[in-house]
Amino acid sequence: MLDFFCSLNYNCVMSKVHFGIYPLEKDCYIVEIGKSEENDANCWGPGIRDRYMLHFCLSGEGTFNGQKVTANNYFLVTPFTKITYKPNPNNKWQYLWIIMGGENCKSLLKEYGFITETGVGVYNYNNKLKQLMNFIFPENTPPMSSDNITYWVKMIFSYNQTESKTYSHRNIKKKHLEDAVHFINLKYHSGITPSDVANHVKLDEKYLCSIFKEKYGVSIQQYLNSLRIEKSKHLLLNSNLNISEIAYSVGIEDPLYFSRFFRKTVGESPKFFKKNNAKNQENDNDGK
């Protein structure tokens, strides 16, 4: 197995590089891992590369296909896709790069959360990455073994996988909550219950109620109740519907239950609410 440590000169800036075959997973391996020095002027393109190349910006800044790249960003070169990357001449970057081969590269990079629409992503573990580089590129010691390099690269990847899964979970939870609120606002007049909402978003009712209250500060039932009260107030003041019709319009079939529910929530019956607020509206209109 080819496995050695060397220095290459890119634009008169020394870069430390490991060449070799470092297996990550089945049909996926590292062929090169390198670290530029600070204030590296290295740029590339426009052109294409034939392998996946993952770059972590450690300091400074630059651009990748016109997208700004700064410390805590990474950018991913995909095979046979035209790319250009270059540093900011006033704030040149330092970066770590990993070149990969094998048929399973794309699925592995996706699993670890490195596939993005623009090719640029956020890596929130720059400090840990700098620490890991001290192990990958030790000063004044023999080069690392293939197994050790594989281990440290997997550590780099695993940090991003944890962040990616957390982010993905947050996004999924946000989507479920948005769907729940949309469904309630759309179907409140149909007599829906929290169970119906949970069935709609395909979540366990207890779990949905928990994350709903965590997000909005009220239970699903309380949200439904408040919405039905606000809608019924609007109908009382802006329509000629009777109490039974208003109750039915907001998803409550029993008008007596609706009246008790309204009185308990608002502090007065629907009839008195309409009468008192109609007078207030008349007074407001007279004063204009």
PDB file of C-alpha atoms in Angstrom:
ATOM      1  CA  MET A   1       0.000   0.000   0.000  1.00  0.00           C
ATOM      2  CA  LEU A   2       1.243   3.449  -0.910  1.00  0.00           C
ATOM      3  CA  ASP A   3       1.432   5.490   2.280  1.00  0.00           C
ATOM      4  CA  PHE A   4       3.817   8.388   2.722  1.00  0.00           C
ATOM      5  CA  PHE A   5       4.015  11.973   3.907  1.00  0.00           C
ATOM      6  CA  CYS A   6       5.349  14.757   1.729  1.00  0.00           C
ATOM      7  CA  SER A   7       5.270  18.487   1.090  1.00  0.00           C
ATOM      8  CA  LEU A   8       4.052  20.015  -2.158  1.00  0.00           C
ATOM      9  CA  ASN A   9       4.510  23.559  -3.355  1.00  0.00           C
ATOM     10  CA  TYR A  10       1.301  25.300  -4.473  1.00  0.00           C
ATOM     11  CA  ASN A  11       1.811  28.921  -5.540  1.00  0.00           C
ATOM     12  CA  CYS A  12       4.948  29.087  -3.397  1.00  0.00           C
ATOM     13  CA  VAL A  13       3.021  28.073  -0.286  1.00  0.00           C
ATOM     14  CA  MET A  14       3.976  24.773   1.347  1.00  0.00           C
ATOM     15  CA  SER A  15       1.144  22.279   1.836  1.00  0.00           C
ATOM     16  CA  LYS A  16       1.287  19.061   3.834  1.00  0.00           C
ATOM     17  CA  VAL A  17      -0.229  16.061   2.078  1.00  0.00           C
ATOM     18  CA  HIS A  18      -0.849  12.368   2.720  1.00  0.00           C
ATOM     19  CA  PHE A  19      -1.184  10.176  -0.368  1.00  0.00           C
ATOM     20  CA  GLY A  20      -2.441   6.620  -0.092  1.00  0.00           C
ATOM     21  CA  ILE A  21      -5.454   4.335  -0.136  1.00  0.00           C
ATOM     22  CA  TYR A  22      -7.283   4.863   3.137  1.00  0.00           C
ATOM     23  CA  PRO A  23     -10.557   2.883   3.242  1.00  0.00           C
ATOM     24  CA  LEU A  24     -13.582   4.569   4.819  1.00  0.00           C
ATOM     25  CA  GLU A  25     -16.396   2.190   3.935  1.00  0.00           C
ATOM     26  CA  LYS A  26     -17.007  -0.458   1.307  1.00  0.00           C
ATOM     27  CA  ASP A  27     -16.265   1.026  -2.143  1.00  0.00           C
ATOM     28  CA  CYS A  28     -15.241   4.359  -0.630  1.00  0.00           C
ATOM     29  CA  TYR A  29     -11.701   5.405   0.225  1.00  0.00           C
ATOM     30  CA  ILE A  30      -9.466   8.437   0.660  1.00  0.00           C
ATOM     31  CA  VAL A  31      -6.714   8.922  -1.892  1.00  0.00           C
ATOM     32  CA  GLU A  32      -5.361  12.218  -0.597  1.00  0.00           C
ATOM     33  CA  ILE A  33      -5.698  14.410   2.464  1.00  0.00           C
ATOM     34  CA  GLY A  34      -3.877  17.690   2.740  1.00  0.00           C
ATOM     35  CA  LYS A  35      -3.576  20.909   4.685  1.00  0.00           C
ATOM     36  CA  SER A  36      -2.526  24.219   3.202  1.00  0.00           C
ATOM     37  CA  GLU A  37      -0.564  26.752   5.173  1.00  0.00           C
ATOM     38  CA  GLU A  38      -2.161  30.012   6.272  1.00  0.00           C
ATOM     39  CA  ASN A  39      -2.762  32.711   3.638  1.00  0.00           C
ATOM     40  CA  ASP A  40      -2.797  30.131   0.862  1.00  0.00           C
ATOM     41  CA  ALA A  41      -3.270  31.665  -2.595  1.00  0.00           C
ATOM     42  CA  ASN A  42      -4.249  28.363  -4.196  1.00  0.00           C
ATOM     43  CA  CYS A  43      -7.093  28.621  -6.692  1.00  0.00           C
ATOM     44  CA  TRP A  44      -8.509  26.310  -9.333  1.00  0.00           C
ATOM     45  CA  GLY A  45     -10.707  26.467 -12.408  1.00  0.00           C
ATOM     46  CA  PRO A  46     -12.810  26.875 -14.244  1.00  0.00           C
ATOM     47  CA  GLY A  47     -12.608  23.173 -15.012  1.00  0.00           C
ATOM     48  CA  ILE A  48     -13.711  19.740 -13.837  1.00  0.00           C
ATOM     49  CA  ARG A  49     -12.247  17.141 -11.489  1.00  0.00           C
ATOM     50  CA  ASP A  50     -12.825  13.398 -11.666  1.00  0.00           C
ATOM     51  CA  ARG A  51     -13.223  12.728  -7.924  1.00  0.00           C
ATOM     52  CA  TYR A  52     -15.093  14.028  -4.905  1.00  0.00           C
ATOM     53  CA  MET A  53     -13.011  16.684  -3.131  1.00  0.00           C
ATOM     54  CA  LEU A  54     -14.115  18.008   0.250  1.00  0.00           C
ATOM     55  CA  HIS A  55     -12.538  21.267   1.458  1.00  0.00           C
ATOM     56  CA  PHE A  56     -12.864  22.665   4.999  1.00  0.00           C
ATOM     57  CA  CYS A  57     -12.071  26.373   5.320  1.00  0.00           C
ATOM     58  CA  LEU A  58     -10.119  26.882   8.548  1.00  0.00           C
ATOM     59  CA  SER A  59      -9.435  30.609   8.278  1.00  0.00           C
ATOM     60  CA  GLY A  60      -9.617  33.430   5.769  1.00  0.00           C
ATOM     61  CA  GLU A  61     -12.178  33.373   2.988  1.00  0.00           C
ATOM     62  CA  GLY A  62     -12.761  32.802  -0.701  1.00  0.00           C
ATOM     63  CA  THR A  63     -15.422  31.713  -3.164  1.00  0.00           C
ATOM     64  CA  PHE A  64     -16.601  28.425  -4.631  1.00  0.00           C
ATOM     65  CA  ASN A  65     -18.597  28.796  -7.858  1.00  0.00           C
ATOM     66  CA  GLY A  66     -19.406  32.346  -6.790  1.00  0.00           C
ATOM     67  CA  GLN A  67     -20.590  31.290  -3.310  1.00  0.00           C
ATOM     68  CA  LYS A  68     -18.758  32.937  -0.423  1.00  0.00           C
ATOM     69  CA  VAL A  69     -16.731  30.552   1.736  1.00  0.00           C
ATOM     70  CA  THR A  70     -15.440  31.565   5.178  1.00  0.00           C
ATOM     71  CA  ALA A  71     -14.088  29.821   8.262  1.00  0.00           C
ATOM     72  CA  ASN A  72     -16.636  27.225   9.446  1.00  0.00           C
ATOM     73  CA  ASN A  73     -17.685  26.549   5.847  1.00  0.00           C
ATOM     74  CA  TYR A  74     -16.861  23.586   3.660  1.00  0.00           C
ATOM     75  CA  PHE A  75     -17.279  23.158  -0.072  1.00  0.00           C
ATOM     76  CA  LEU A  76     -17.628  19.943  -2.037  1.00  0.00           C
ATOM     77  CA  VAL A  77     -16.309  19.369  -5.551  1.00  0.00           C
ATOM     78  CA  THR A  78     -18.334  16.685  -7.342  1.00  0.00           C
ATOM     79  CA  PRO A  79     -16.908  14.693 -10.264  1.00  0.00           C
ATOM     80  CA  PHE A  80     -17.245  16.087 -13.790  1.00  0.00           C
ATOM     81  CA  THR A  81     -18.978  19.276 -12.666  1.00  0.00           C
ATOM     82  CA  LYS A  82     -17.444  22.576 -13.754  1.00  0.00           C
ATOM     83  CA  ILE A  83     -16.093  24.416 -10.745  1.00  0.00           C
ATOM     84  CA  THR A  84     -13.995  27.422  -9.785  1.00  0.00           C
ATOM     85  CA  TYR A  85     -12.603  28.246  -6.380  1.00  0.00           C
ATOM     86  CA  LYS A  86     -10.274  31.006  -5.306  1.00  0.00           C
ATOM     87  CA  PRO A  87      -9.247  32.873  -2.147  1.00  0.00           C
ATOM     88  CA  ASN A  88     -10.036  36.453  -1.278  1.00  0.00           C
ATOM     89  CA  PRO A  89      -6.761  38.222  -2.164  1.00  0.00           C
ATOM     90  CA  ASN A  90      -7.156  40.466   0.885  1.00  0.00           C
ATOM     91  CA  ASN A  91      -7.923  37.611   3.286  1.00  0.00           C
ATOM     92  CA  LYS A  92      -6.452  34.414   1.867  1.00  0.00           C
ATOM     93  CA  TRP A  93      -7.666  31.141   3.256  1.00  0.00           C
ATOM     94  CA  GLN A  94      -6.265  28.059   4.889  1.00  0.00           C
ATOM     95  CA  TYR A  95      -8.089  24.811   4.328  1.00  0.00           C
ATOM     96  CA  LEU A  96      -8.016  21.066   4.778  1.00  0.00           C
ATOM     97  CA  TRP A  97      -8.914  18.960   1.744  1.00  0.00           C
ATOM     98  CA  ILE A  98      -9.902  15.320   1.375  1.00  0.00           C
ATOM     99  CA  ILE A  99     -10.019  13.619  -2.032  1.00  0.00           C
ATOM    100  CA  MET A 100     -12.113  10.465  -2.241  1.00  0.00           C
ATOM    101  CA  GLY A 101     -12.636   7.607  -4.666  1.00  0.00           C
ATOM    102  CA  GLY A 102     -14.949   4.631  -5.036  1.00  0.00           C
ATOM    103  CA  GLU A 103     -18.514   3.987  -6.168  1.00  0.00           C
ATOM    104  CA  ASN A 104     -19.981   4.585  -2.709  1.00  0.00           C
ATOM    105  CA  CYS A 105     -18.596   8.127  -2.225  1.00  0.00           C
ATOM    106  CA  LYS A 106     -21.799  10.022  -2.964  1.00  0.00           C
ATOM    107  CA  SER A 107     -23.994   7.942  -0.659  1.00  0.00           C
ATOM    108  CA  LEU A 108     -21.411   8.165   2.129  1.00  0.00           C
ATOM    109  CA  LEU A 109     -21.090  11.946   1.781  1.00  0.00           C
ATOM    110  CA  LYS A 110     -24.883  12.209   1.804  1.00  0.00           C
ATOM    111  CA  GLU A 111     -25.089  10.025   4.906  1.00  0.00           C
ATOM    112  CA  TYR A 112     -22.639  12.312   6.702  1.00  0.00           C
ATOM    113  CA  GLY A 113     -24.550  15.435   5.647  1.00  0.00           C
ATOM    114  CA  PHE A 114     -22.062  16.939   3.183  1.00  0.00           C
ATOM    115  CA  ILE A 115     -24.330  17.052   0.110  1.00  0.00           C
ATOM    116  CA  THR A 116     -25.901  20.509  -0.301  1.00  0.00           C
ATOM    117  CA  GLU A 117     -27.695  22.235  -3.161  1.00  0.00           C
ATOM    118  CA  THR A 118     -24.944  24.820  -3.701  1.00  0.00           C
ATOM    119  CA  GLY A 119     -21.968  22.667  -2.738  1.00  0.00           C
ATOM    120  CA  VAL A 120     -21.226  24.931   0.248  1.00  0.00           C
ATOM    121  CA  GLY A 121     -22.199  24.021   3.796  1.00  0.00           C
ATOM    122  CA  VAL A 122     -21.588  24.953   7.422  1.00  0.00           C
ATOM    123  CA  TYR A 123     -19.198  22.932   9.577  1.00  0.00           C
ATOM    124  CA  ASN A 124     -19.625  23.935  13.217  1.00  0.00           C
ATOM    125  CA  TYR A 125     -16.621  22.091  14.598  1.00  0.00           C
ATOM    126  CA  ASN A 126     -13.690  24.145  13.322  1.00  0.00           C
ATOM    127  CA  ASN A 127     -11.910  24.118  16.686  1.00  0.00           C
ATOM    128  CA  LYS A 128     -12.157  20.339  16.901  1.00  0.00           C
ATOM    129  CA  LEU A 129     -11.055  20.087  13.273  1.00  0.00           C
ATOM    130  CA  LYS A 130      -7.913  22.093  14.037  1.00  0.00           C
ATOM    131  CA  GLN A 131      -7.173  19.778  16.954  1.00  0.00           C
ATOM    132  CA  LEU A 132      -7.637  16.703  14.765  1.00  0.00           C
ATOM    133  CA  MET A 133      -5.210  18.128  12.212  1.00  0.00           C
ATOM    134  CA  ASN A 134      -2.489  18.007  14.841  1.00  0.00           C
ATOM    135  CA  PHE A 135      -2.961  14.231  14.875  1.00  0.00           C
ATOM    136  CA  ILE A 136      -3.258  13.876  11.101  1.00  0.00           C
ATOM    137  CA  PHE A 137      -0.238  16.105  10.420  1.00  0.00           C
ATOM    138  CA  PRO A 138       2.001  15.712  13.489  1.00  0.00           C
ATOM    139  CA  GLU A 139       5.109  17.872  13.703  1.00  0.00           C
ATOM    140  CA  ASN A 140       8.526  16.183  13.672  1.00  0.00           C
ATOM    141  CA  THR A 141       7.135  12.649  13.956  1.00  0.00           C
ATOM    142  CA  PRO A 142       6.870   9.762  11.488  1.00  0.00           C
ATOM    143  CA  PRO A 143       3.833   9.750   9.186  1.00  0.00           C
ATOM    144  CA  MET A 144       0.637   8.211  10.511  1.00  0.00           C
ATOM    145  CA  SER A 145      -0.499   4.738   9.585  1.00  0.00           C
ATOM    146  CA  SER A 146      -3.368   4.159   7.174  1.00  0.00           C
ATOM    147  CA  ASP A 147      -5.643   2.975  10.003  1.00  0.00           C
ATOM    148  CA  ASN A 148      -4.994   6.117  12.035  1.00  0.00           C
ATOM    149  CA  ILE A 149      -5.749   8.434   9.125  1.00  0.00           C
ATOM    150  CA  THR A 150      -8.989   6.562   8.441  1.00  0.00           C
ATOM    151  CA  TYR A 151      -9.928   6.874  12.111  1.00  0.00           C
ATOM    152  CA  TRP A 152      -9.352  10.639  12.275  1.00  0.00           C
ATOM    153  CA  VAL A 153     -11.171  11.324   9.011  1.00  0.00           C
ATOM    154  CA  LYS A 154     -14.152   9.345  10.289  1.00  0.00           C
ATOM    155  CA  MET A 155     -14.065  11.551  13.382  1.00  0.00           C
ATOM    156  CA  ILE A 156     -14.206  14.657  11.161  1.00  0.00           C
ATOM    157  CA  PHE A 157     -17.154  13.196   9.266  1.00  0.00           C
ATOM    158  CA  SER A 158     -18.999  12.028  12.375  1.00  0.00           C
ATOM    159  CA  TYR A 159     -19.117  15.546  13.850  1.00  0.00           C
ATOM    160  CA  ASN A 160     -20.932  16.760  10.754  1.00  0.00           C
ATOM    161  CA  GLN A 161     -23.253  13.750  10.728  1.00  0.00           C
ATOM    162  CA  THR A 162     -24.374  14.545  14.277  1.00  0.00           C
ATOM    163  CA  GLU A 163     -24.992  18.187  13.346  1.00  0.00           C
ATOM    164  CA  SER A 164     -26.731  17.208  10.113  1.00  0.00           C
ATOM    165  CA  LYS A 165     -29.059  14.762  11.853  1.00  0.00           C
ATOM    166  CA  THR A 166     -29.892  17.340  14.522  1.00  0.00           C
ATOM    167  CA  TYR A 167     -30.601  19.943  11.850  1.00  0.00           C
ATOM    168  CA  SER A 168     -32.643  17.458   9.836  1.00  0.00           C
ATOM    169  CA  HIS A 169     -34.648  16.502  12.926  1.00  0.00           C
ATOM    170  CA  ARG A 170     -35.340  20.173  13.674  1.00  0.00           C
ATOM    171  CA  ASN A 171     -36.504  20.723  10.112  1.00  0.00           C
ATOM    172  CA  ILE A 172     -38.776  17.677  10.164  1.00  0.00           C
ATOM    173  CA  LYS A 173     -40.276  18.738  13.500  1.00  0.00           C
ATOM    174  CA  LYS A 174     -40.820  22.274  12.187  1.00  0.00           C
ATOM    175  CA  LYS A 175     -42.554  20.889   9.085  1.00  0.00           C
ATOM    176  CA  HIS A 176     -44.857  18.690  11.192  1.00  0.00           C
ATOM    177  CA  LEU A 177     -45.841  21.656  13.365  1.00  0.00           C
ATOM    178  CA  GLU A 178     -46.464  23.888  10.354  1.00  0.00           C
ATOM    179  CA  ASP A 179     -48.622  21.156   8.797  1.00  0.00           C
ATOM    180  CA  ALA A 180     -50.545  20.763  12.056  1.00  0.00           C
ATOM    181  CA  VAL A 181     -51.308  24.494  12.330  1.00  0.00           C
ATOM    182  CA  HIS A 182     -52.274  24.693   8.660  1.00  0.00           C
ATOM    183  CA  PHE A 183     -54.620  21.724   9.063  1.00  0.00           C
ATOM    184  CA  ILE A 184     -56.243  23.242  12.170  1.00  0.00           C
ATOM    185  CA  ASN A 185     -56.754  26.616  10.483  1.00  0.00           C
ATOM    186  CA  LEU A 186     -58.224  24.890   7.447  1.00  0.00           C
ATOM    187  CA  LYS A 187     -60.448  22.345   9.201  1.00  0.00           C
ATOM    188  CA  TYR A 188     -61.431  23.888  12.573  1.00  0.00           C
ATOM    189  CA  HIS A 189     -65.046  24.170  11.341  1.00  0.00           C
ATOM    190  CA  SER A 190     -65.222  20.398  10.786  1.00  0.00           C
ATOM    191  CA  GLY A 191     -65.211  19.462  14.451  1.00  0.00           C
ATOM    192  CA  ILE A 192     -61.643  18.145  14.376  1.00  0.00           C
ATOM    193  CA  THR A 193     -59.860  16.993  17.542  1.00  0.00           C
ATOM    194  CA  PRO A 194     -56.166  16.691  18.483  1.00  0.00           C
ATOM    195  CA  SER A 195     -56.383  13.050  17.408  1.00  0.00           C
ATOM    196  CA  ASP A 196     -57.449  14.121  13.913  1.00  0.00           C
ATOM    197  CA  VAL A 197     -54.528  16.542  13.735  1.00  0.00           C
ATOM    198  CA  ALA A 198     -52.068  13.827  14.777  1.00  0.00           C
ATOM    199  CA  ASN A 199     -53.491  11.438  12.191  1.00  0.00           C
ATOM    200  CA  HIS A 200     -53.142  14.093   9.513  1.00  0.00           C
ATOM    201  CA  VAL A 201     -49.435  14.710  10.180  1.00  0.00           C
ATOM    202  CA  LYS A 202     -48.848  10.986  10.848  1.00  0.00           C
ATOM    203  CA  LEU A 203     -47.413  11.421  14.342  1.00  0.00           C
ATOM    204  CA  ASP A 204     -48.210   9.891  17.694  1.00  0.00           C
ATOM    205  CA  GLU A 205     -50.799  12.139  19.352  1.00  0.00           C
ATOM    206  CA  LYS A 206     -48.938  12.357  22.653  1.00  0.00           C
ATOM    207  CA  TYR A 207     -45.675  13.295  20.917  1.00  0.00           C
ATOM    208  CA  LEU A 208     -47.358  15.874  18.674  1.00  0.00           C
ATOM    209  CA  CYS A 209     -49.123  17.470  21.644  1.00  0.00           C
ATOM    210  CA  SER A 210     -45.798  17.657  23.467  1.00  0.00           C
ATOM    211  CA  ILE A 211     -43.846  19.388  20.673  1.00  0.00           C
ATOM    212  CA  PHE A 212     -46.840  21.605  19.838  1.00  0.00           C
ATOM    213  CA  LYS A 213     -47.018  22.949  23.392  1.00  0.00           C
ATOM    214  CA  GLU A 214     -43.237  23.309  23.504  1.00  0.00           C
ATOM    215  CA  LYS A 215     -43.357  25.452  20.351  1.00  0.00           C
ATOM    216  CA  TYR A 216     -46.548  27.494  20.838  1.00  0.00           C
ATOM    217  CA  GLY A 217     -47.029  27.494  24.607  1.00  0.00           C
ATOM    218  CA  VAL A 218     -50.550  26.025  24.403  1.00  0.00           C
ATOM    219  CA  SER A 219     -51.972  22.577  23.773  1.00  0.00           C
ATOM    220  CA  ILE A 220     -53.581  21.654  20.462  1.00  0.00           C
ATOM    221  CA  GLN A 221     -56.989  21.689  22.135  1.00  0.00           C
ATOM    222  CA  GLN A 222     -56.349  25.145  23.590  1.00  0.00           C
ATOM    223  CA  TYR A 223     -55.264  26.383  20.168  1.00  0.00           C
ATOM    224  CA  LEU A 224     -58.447  24.945  18.639  1.00  0.00           C
ATOM    225  CA  ASN A 225     -60.592  26.495  21.373  1.00  0.00           C
ATOM    226  CA  SER A 226     -59.017  29.930  20.920  1.00  0.00           C
ATOM    227  CA  LEU A 227     -59.411  29.761  17.159  1.00  0.00           C
ATOM    228  CA  ARG A 228     -63.072  28.761  17.420  1.00  0.00           C
ATOM    229  CA  ILE A 229     -63.762  31.557  19.900  1.00  0.00           C
ATOM    230  CA  GLU A 230     -62.127  34.172  17.659  1.00  0.00           C
ATOM    231  CA  LYS A 231     -64.005  32.919  14.605  1.00  0.00           C
ATOM    232  CA  SER A 232     -67.305  32.881  16.493  1.00  0.00           C
ATOM    233  CA  LYS A 233     -66.722  36.440  17.761  1.00  0.00           C
ATOM    234  CA  HIS A 234     -66.195  37.572  14.195  1.00  0.00           C
ATOM    235  CA  LEU A 235     -69.401  35.872  13.052  1.00  0.00           C
ATOM    236  CA  LEU A 236     -71.395  37.288  15.962  1.00  0.00           C
ATOM    237  CA  LEU A 237     -70.404  40.825  15.015  1.00  0.00           C
ATOM    238  CA  ASN A 238     -70.283  40.525  11.240  1.00  0.00           C
ATOM    239  CA  SER A 239     -73.075  38.175  10.209  1.00  0.00           C
ATOM    240  CA  ASN A 240     -76.785  37.560  10.690  1.00  0.00           C
ATOM    241  CA  LEU A 241     -76.281  33.918  11.669  1.00  0.00           C
ATOM    242  CA  ASN A 242     -78.053  32.688  14.792  1.00  0.00           C
ATOM    243  CA  ILE A 243     -76.234  30.969  17.679  1.00  0.00           C
ATOM    244  CA  SER A 244     -76.829  27.444  16.333  1.00  0.00           C
ATOM    245  CA  GLU A 245     -75.502  28.386  12.910  1.00  0.00           C
ATOM    246  CA  ILE A 246     -72.437  30.080  14.363  1.00  0.00           C
ATOM    247  CA  ALA A 247     -71.730  27.088  16.592  1.00  0.00           C
ATOM    248  CA  TYR A 248     -71.929  24.750  13.615  1.00  0.00           C
ATOM    249  CA  SER A 249     -69.758  27.082  11.524  1.00  0.00           C
ATOM    250  CA  VAL A 250     -66.888  26.834  14.011  1.00  0.00           C
ATOM    251  CA  GLY A 251     -67.055  23.057  14.406  1.00  0.00           C
ATOM    252  CA  ILE A 252     -69.382  22.690  17.419  1.00  0.00           C
ATOM    253  CA  GLU A 253     -72.635  20.871  16.669  1.00  0.00           C
ATOM    254  CA  ASP A 254     -74.347  21.386  20.052  1.00  0.00           C
ATOM    255  CA  PRO A 255     -75.442  25.049  20.413  1.00  0.00           C
ATOM    256  CA  LEU A 256     -75.989  24.681  24.179  1.00  0.00           C
ATOM    257  CA  TYR A 257     -72.459  23.381  24.640  1.00  0.00           C
ATOM    258  CA  PHE A 258     -71.200  26.214  22.429  1.00  0.00           C
ATOM    259  CA  SER A 259     -72.974  28.829  24.586  1.00  0.00           C
ATOM    260  CA  ARG A 260     -71.535  27.374  27.807  1.00  0.00           C
ATOM    261  CA  PHE A 261     -68.091  27.101  26.219  1.00  0.00           C
ATOM    262  CA  PHE A 262     -68.280  30.701  24.967  1.00  0.00           C
ATOM    263  CA  ARG A 263     -69.454  32.065  28.327  1.00  0.00           C
ATOM    264  CA  LYS A 264     -66.721  30.195  30.215  1.00  0.00           C
ATOM    265  CA  THR A 265     -64.011  31.476  27.856  1.00  0.00           C
ATOM    266  CA  VAL A 266     -65.167  35.039  27.165  1.00  0.00           C
ATOM    267  CA  GLY A 267     -66.986  35.788  30.416  1.00  0.00           C
ATOM    268  CA  GLU A 268     -70.391  36.471  28.868  1.00  0.00           C
ATOM    269  CA  SER A 269     -72.877  34.649  26.669  1.00  0.00           C
ATOM    270  CA  PRO A 270     -72.743  34.937  22.870  1.00  0.00           C
ATOM    271  CA  LYS A 271     -75.971  36.957  22.970  1.00  0.00           C
ATOM    272  CA  PHE A 272     -74.621  39.545  25.416  1.00  0.00           C
ATOM    273  CA  PHE A 273     -71.250  39.649  23.666  1.00  0.00           C
ATOM    274  CA  LYS A 274     -72.990  40.549  20.416  1.00  0.00           C
ATOM    275  CA  LYS A 275     -75.249  43.101  22.095  1.00  0.00           C
ATOM    276  CA  ASN A 276     -72.472  44.827  24.068  1.00  0.00           C
ATOM    277  CA  ASN A 277     -69.975  44.924  21.232  1.00  0.00           C
ATOM    278  CA  ALA A 278     -72.587  46.032  18.715  1.00  0.00           C
ATOM    279  CA  LYS A 279     -73.187  49.074  20.959  1.00  0.00           C
ATOM    280  CA  ASN A 280     -69.459  49.722  21.131  1.00  0.00           C
ATOM    281  CA  GLN A 281     -69.239  49.576  17.354  1.00  0.00           C
ATOM    282  CA  GLU A 282     -72.131  52.050  17.056  1.00  0.00           C
ATOM    283  CA  ASN A 283     -70.462  54.425  19.515  1.00  0.00           C
ATOM    284  CA  ASP A 284     -67.201  54.179  17.605  1.00  0.00           C
ATOM    285  CA  ASN A 285     -69.002  54.966  14.363  1.00  0.00           C
ATOM    286  CA  ASP A 286     -70.825  57.927  15.945  1.00  0.00           C
ATOM    287  CA  GLY A 287     -67.538  59.377  17.096  1.00  0.00           C
ATOM    288  CA  LYS A 288     -66.042  59.368  13.616  1.00  0.00           C
TER     289      LYS A 288
END
